[in-house]
């Protein structure tokens, strides 16, 4: 599918200097493991998702905050190199750009965040750019910006003509009534379980039940299942399971953000939620076969 004229996705989220340490196994309490030398680079859920959007050929713009430090300036350059518009990224004097440290092993991963300037993307910052967000086809919001920003962005989006996609990652405690305003709620199986108040399960039947429960208020819900695919409940339609092709997982870092970014881009170019989710499953699966997070993203195509 060619994109003759880009339709913008605005991403409200975090950006950080990310250090990814790939190890053979996650350390047990009191143990240490050895990682190879690494070069810190672009990271943060918002930045990753914006890059994923841009890699589809859809215009991507990031709303975020960085510090006026060398790391922040490097991130701006890297975002621009990926084709992400940084006109709404605010630079704060005296603040330090956020950092993240990710330990990745075949059995899973662990992440430590130092928010830094990301905490300055607050309610006032969203109001400052609300008029411009209202002109986008899709506003992509994720939980890393905190509950207050999530709530206010959803309230503002109720009056916007575009579609709001909320990636509740991590899950933030917000007014439950606001979920009715969300166009598409995107979560993984762990986040779905947290929102439903049930134990985490990787059983497809259990995930379908959680998706249906989350969609009870009439919105569309997508529950990603990692390398297994996704469950989709379009508004007022039957549940559907999108299975992924079997792929050897080399490095899962960034795959979830690739999934969300491609899904949002698909919606922006006019796909339905089912079609956009199927495209997101196909393209995100490609990233796990490559080592690295956002730097591993290939050019994503809508088949």
XYZ file of C-alpha atoms in Angstrom:
303
model
C 0.000 0.000 0.000
C 1.589 3.284 -1.088
C 1.034 6.489 0.847
C 0.571 9.315 -1.629
C 0.097 12.026 0.969
C 1.180 11.550 4.571
C -1.503 11.855 7.255
C -0.006 12.924 10.551
C 0.173 10.986 13.798
C 1.025 13.084 16.863
C 2.630 11.083 19.669
C 2.433 12.398 23.241
C 5.065 10.517 25.191
C 8.492 10.185 26.677
C 11.958 10.321 25.142
C 15.155 9.190 26.784
C 18.741 8.173 26.317
C 18.412 4.398 26.355
C 21.096 1.892 27.225
C 20.211 -1.661 26.203
C 22.275 -4.417 27.794
C 21.869 -7.803 26.090
C 22.773 -10.685 28.393
C 22.479 -14.468 28.324
C 20.201 -14.528 31.364
C 18.634 -12.185 33.877
C 20.571 -12.181 37.162
C 19.089 -13.759 40.260
C 19.092 -11.687 43.474
C 22.668 -11.089 44.545
C 24.124 -12.230 41.213
C 25.859 -10.288 38.467
C 25.971 -10.925 34.733
C 28.354 -9.610 32.088
C 27.124 -7.565 29.131
C 29.047 -6.546 25.998
C 29.965 -2.881 25.423
C 27.022 -0.748 24.298
C 26.409 2.685 22.818
C 23.492 4.591 24.392
C 20.949 5.889 21.905
C 17.430 7.027 21.293
C 14.751 5.457 23.482
C 11.569 6.090 25.409
C 8.154 4.731 24.533
C 6.947 7.912 22.849
C 10.080 8.298 20.753
C 10.059 4.637 19.704
C 6.424 4.795 18.644
C 6.987 8.010 16.699
C 9.891 6.421 14.829
C 7.749 3.382 14.037
C 5.101 5.692 12.559
C 7.715 7.498 10.472
C 9.125 4.181 9.203
C 5.750 3.492 7.578
C 5.974 6.708 5.566
C 3.285 8.449 7.629
C 4.157 11.862 9.038
C 5.041 11.618 12.730
C 5.335 14.432 15.256
C 6.466 13.991 18.849
C 5.266 15.946 21.894
C 7.890 15.462 24.603
C 10.423 17.251 26.809
C 14.213 17.050 26.969
C 16.927 18.825 28.898
C 19.228 21.461 27.453
C 22.169 19.095 27.608
C 24.366 17.317 25.033
C 22.310 14.123 25.361
C 19.096 15.968 24.565
C 20.586 17.640 21.510
C 21.823 14.275 20.256
C 18.338 12.795 20.645
C 16.824 15.659 18.634
C 19.263 14.924 15.840
C 18.538 11.209 15.932
C 14.775 11.780 15.872
C 15.133 14.084 12.881
C 17.305 11.480 11.180
C 14.456 8.990 11.505
C 12.054 11.510 9.961
C 10.207 12.480 13.154
C 9.148 16.129 13.491
C 10.517 17.617 16.729
C 8.824 21.023 16.521
C 6.723 20.179 19.608
C 9.609 18.775 21.656
C 10.310 21.349 24.365
C 13.864 21.970 25.580
C 14.184 22.937 29.256
C 17.197 24.794 30.598
C 18.639 23.304 33.754
C 16.844 19.964 33.271
C 18.470 16.648 32.451
C 17.199 14.518 29.615
C 15.555 11.293 30.782
C 17.432 8.008 30.789
C 16.434 4.377 30.619
C 18.405 1.200 31.199
C 17.084 -2.039 29.734
C 18.453 -5.484 30.584
C 17.384 -7.929 27.868
C 17.755 -11.727 28.042
C 16.077 -14.655 26.275
C 13.849 -15.126 29.313
C 12.562 -11.552 29.446
C 13.723 -8.047 30.229
C 13.903 -5.482 33.019
C 13.838 -1.688 32.667
C 14.901 1.119 34.993
C 13.734 4.663 34.198
C 15.130 8.022 35.282
C 12.369 10.392 34.092
C 14.369 13.621 34.084
C 12.810 16.218 31.763
C 9.990 13.842 30.817
C 8.222 14.936 34.002
C 7.921 18.411 32.460
C 5.436 17.137 29.876
C 2.568 18.078 32.171
C -1.055 19.189 31.813
C 0.005 22.759 31.006
C 2.332 21.490 28.263
C -0.521 19.549 26.643
C -2.779 22.619 26.745
C -0.015 24.642 25.063
C -0.102 22.357 22.007
C -3.771 21.312 22.074
C -4.727 23.419 19.034
C -2.091 21.669 16.951
C -2.920 18.201 18.252
C -6.512 18.819 17.179
C -5.373 18.912 13.533
C -3.855 15.420 13.454
C -5.524 12.298 12.075
C -4.439 10.271 15.104
C -3.180 11.297 18.534
C -1.206 8.467 20.111
C -1.003 8.671 23.891
C 0.772 6.318 26.268
C 0.787 5.836 30.009
C 4.414 6.780 30.550
C 3.428 10.473 30.699
C 1.457 9.888 33.916
C -2.188 9.781 34.931
C -2.825 13.552 35.001
C -1.573 14.074 31.447
C -3.424 10.986 30.220
C -6.709 12.195 31.712
C -6.450 15.745 30.403
C -5.407 14.647 26.906
C -8.375 12.284 26.719
C -10.741 15.048 27.872
C -9.367 17.435 25.248
C -9.524 14.755 22.555
C -13.271 14.427 23.049
C -13.594 17.627 21.008
C -11.071 16.750 18.304
C -12.051 15.331 14.897
C -9.143 12.871 14.816
C -8.868 9.502 16.500
C -7.303 8.968 19.930
C -5.253 5.820 20.451
C -4.329 5.157 24.086
C -1.552 2.694 24.797
C -2.023 2.086 28.538
C 1.614 1.198 29.112
C 2.236 1.360 31.956
C -1.285 1.213 33.350
C -2.226 4.488 35.022
C -5.134 4.905 37.427
C -7.491 7.241 35.585
C -11.202 8.066 35.698
C -12.867 4.906 34.273
C -15.468 7.001 32.446
C -12.730 8.460 30.242
C -12.170 5.134 28.491
C -15.422 5.746 26.595
C -13.701 8.658 24.808
C -10.736 6.548 23.658
C -10.980 5.512 20.008
C -8.692 2.492 20.322
C -7.268 1.114 23.571
C -4.044 -0.843 23.060
C -2.538 -3.011 25.806
C -0.548 -6.205 26.158
C -1.782 -9.229 28.095
C -0.196 -8.031 31.363
C -1.756 -4.581 31.096
C -5.123 -6.082 30.118
C -5.047 -8.264 33.230
C -4.218 -5.257 35.414
C -7.103 -3.237 33.967
C -9.525 -6.156 34.381
C -8.306 -7.036 37.877
C -7.606 -10.674 36.967
C -4.475 -12.862 37.018
C -2.085 -12.589 34.074
C -2.634 -15.336 31.498
C -1.108 -16.175 28.133
C -4.057 -18.382 27.200
C -5.728 -16.982 24.083
C -9.197 -17.735 25.457
C -8.489 -15.793 28.639
C -7.063 -12.892 26.628
C -10.185 -12.837 24.448
C -12.342 -12.603 27.581
C -10.259 -9.710 28.890
C -10.497 -7.904 25.545
C -14.277 -8.293 25.476
C -14.512 -7.013 29.056
C -12.407 -3.960 28.196
C -14.552 -3.261 25.133
C -17.804 -3.357 27.088
C -18.248 0.418 26.782
C -18.273 0.350 22.979
C -14.686 1.276 22.122
C -12.245 -0.785 20.077
C -9.657 -2.778 22.013
C -6.431 -4.408 20.847
C -4.528 -6.764 23.158
C -1.079 -7.637 21.842
C 0.323 -11.078 22.654
C 3.952 -10.472 21.761
C 5.301 -12.950 19.245
C 1.937 -14.769 19.177
C -0.048 -11.928 17.561
C -2.988 -9.925 18.905
C -6.651 -10.065 19.884
C -8.944 -7.399 18.426
C -12.426 -6.351 19.497
C -13.653 -3.692 17.038
C -16.459 -1.511 18.356
C -19.677 -3.564 18.530
C -18.226 -6.421 16.456
C -17.095 -9.971 17.285
C -13.653 -10.640 18.726
C -10.932 -11.588 16.248
C -7.503 -13.190 16.790
C -4.572 -12.111 14.588
C -1.871 -14.799 14.695
C 1.754 -13.967 13.976
C 4.013 -16.039 11.761
C 6.560 -18.053 13.713
C 9.769 -16.052 14.020
C 12.947 -16.800 15.960
C 13.164 -14.134 18.652
C 16.632 -12.588 18.690
C 15.776 -9.445 20.659
C 12.240 -8.372 21.700
C 13.297 -4.825 22.661
C 11.144 -2.217 20.971
C 8.769 -4.690 19.312
C 5.789 -3.568 21.398
C 6.353 0.072 20.460
C 6.736 -0.895 16.797
C 3.373 -2.677 17.036
C 1.627 0.377 18.482
C 3.258 2.812 16.046
C 2.369 0.795 12.951
C -1.200 0.327 14.205
C -1.617 4.087 14.699
C -0.135 4.800 11.269
C -2.527 2.324 9.687
C -5.498 4.050 11.290
C -4.174 7.417 10.084
C -4.213 6.295 6.443
C -7.772 5.039 6.702
C -7.456 1.397 7.698
C -10.013 -0.167 9.987
C -8.796 -1.369 13.363
C -8.677 -5.006 12.202
C -6.643 -4.234 9.096
C -4.310 -1.902 11.012
C -3.770 -4.521 13.731
C -2.974 -7.220 11.174
C -0.375 -4.912 9.624
C 1.054 -4.134 13.070
C 1.408 -7.851 13.871
C 3.230 -8.509 10.594
C 5.611 -5.590 10.903
C 6.373 -5.855 14.636
C 7.221 -9.526 14.161
C 10.035 -8.452 11.845
C 11.722 -6.439 14.596
C 12.240 -9.343 17.014
C 14.497 -11.071 14.484
C 16.921 -8.129 14.659
C 19.107 -7.049 17.573
C 18.435 -3.641 19.113
C 15.365 -1.517 19.826
C 14.438 1.502 17.718
C 17.627 1.245 15.689
C 16.524 -2.221 14.567
C 13.308 -0.957 12.981
C 13.203 -1.746 9.268
C 11.104 0.235 6.813
C 7.550 -0.849 7.616
C 5.217 -1.400 4.695
C 1.451 -1.746 4.464
C 1.003 -4.797 2.235
